[in-house]
XYZ file of C-alpha atoms in Angstrom:
102
model
C 132.129 265.846 148.455
C 128.758 264.196 148.909
C 127.930 261.079 146.942
C 124.617 261.119 145.106
C 122.620 257.949 145.003
C 121.615 256.652 141.635
C 117.967 255.778 141.266
C 116.495 254.063 138.293
C 113.469 255.688 136.769
C 110.512 253.537 135.803
C 110.345 252.849 132.079
C 108.124 255.174 130.093
C 105.180 253.535 128.390
C 105.729 252.884 124.716
C 103.209 254.557 122.450
C 101.928 251.543 120.584
C 101.066 252.323 117.001
C 97.972 250.627 115.606
C 98.625 247.464 113.613
C 99.442 248.065 109.970
C 96.244 246.398 108.803
C 94.051 248.931 110.605
C 95.617 251.805 108.700
C 94.918 250.413 105.228
C 92.480 252.389 103.121
C 90.952 249.161 101.814
C 90.251 247.732 105.256
C 86.856 245.994 104.964
C 84.753 245.529 108.129
C 83.792 241.945 107.286
C 84.060 238.714 109.235
C 83.524 235.135 108.184
C 80.158 233.785 109.309
C 78.175 237.021 108.969
C 74.688 236.698 107.513
C 73.428 238.874 104.644
C 71.892 241.569 106.864
C 75.011 241.895 109.026
C 77.176 242.112 105.909
C 75.031 244.808 104.291
C 75.000 246.802 107.550
C 78.794 246.516 107.963
C 79.417 247.687 104.395
C 76.734 250.366 104.451
C 75.533 249.195 101.038
C 72.694 247.004 99.776
C 73.581 243.556 98.433
C 72.540 242.514 94.928
C 72.030 238.900 93.881
C 74.466 237.707 91.168
C 74.164 233.905 91.018
C 73.629 230.704 92.975
C 70.764 228.888 94.633
C 69.202 230.090 97.906
C 71.711 229.963 100.756
C 74.644 229.334 98.383
C 74.724 232.574 96.470
C 77.157 235.197 95.279
C 76.068 238.741 96.060
C 77.486 242.086 95.008
C 77.979 245.246 97.057
C 78.710 248.499 95.240
C 80.680 250.747 97.534
C 81.230 254.427 96.793
C 84.674 255.439 97.939
C 85.210 259.175 97.657
C 87.318 259.607 94.575
C 89.047 262.722 93.353
C 86.251 265.141 94.169
C 85.214 265.273 90.524
C 84.315 261.607 90.123
C 82.935 259.159 92.653
C 84.708 255.828 92.665
C 82.435 252.803 92.846
C 84.181 249.610 93.878
C 82.553 246.232 93.357
C 82.841 243.725 96.168
C 81.700 240.160 95.436
C 80.559 238.164 98.468
C 80.289 234.356 98.653
C 77.676 232.907 100.993
C 77.304 229.221 101.888
C 74.494 228.009 104.146
C 73.502 231.670 104.472
C 76.865 232.690 106.000
C 79.701 234.753 104.535
C 82.562 232.479 103.492
C 84.617 234.794 101.290
C 84.805 238.057 99.388
C 86.764 239.570 96.558
C 87.132 243.159 95.435
C 86.994 244.042 91.767
C 88.172 247.489 90.824
C 87.729 246.898 87.089
C 89.749 248.662 84.443
C 91.007 252.160 84.953
C 89.501 254.044 82.005
C 91.513 257.175 82.835
C 94.730 255.609 81.543
C 93.426 254.087 78.306
C 94.823 255.534 75.118
C 92.271 256.879 72.632
């Protein structure tokens, strides 16, 4: 009887799944410090002035996000700028009129 030598196989590479945050449907391509033009380009939507003095304003981006096929969904995204740079943002999806009772 001949003895077979045992040989270890190299480990197979692990298929790394993307981080959870990259798979979210509400993933926004924004970064702190962007200026107004970079922000508008990243969102693919024009920015509308809401309030504040020059360089310290709050702007609004209306983003159309698909919807059901019958209705487009328009999400409001409020953007805070200080010294002309993006310092924060907040999404506002409003009230869902589809579920209101008559």
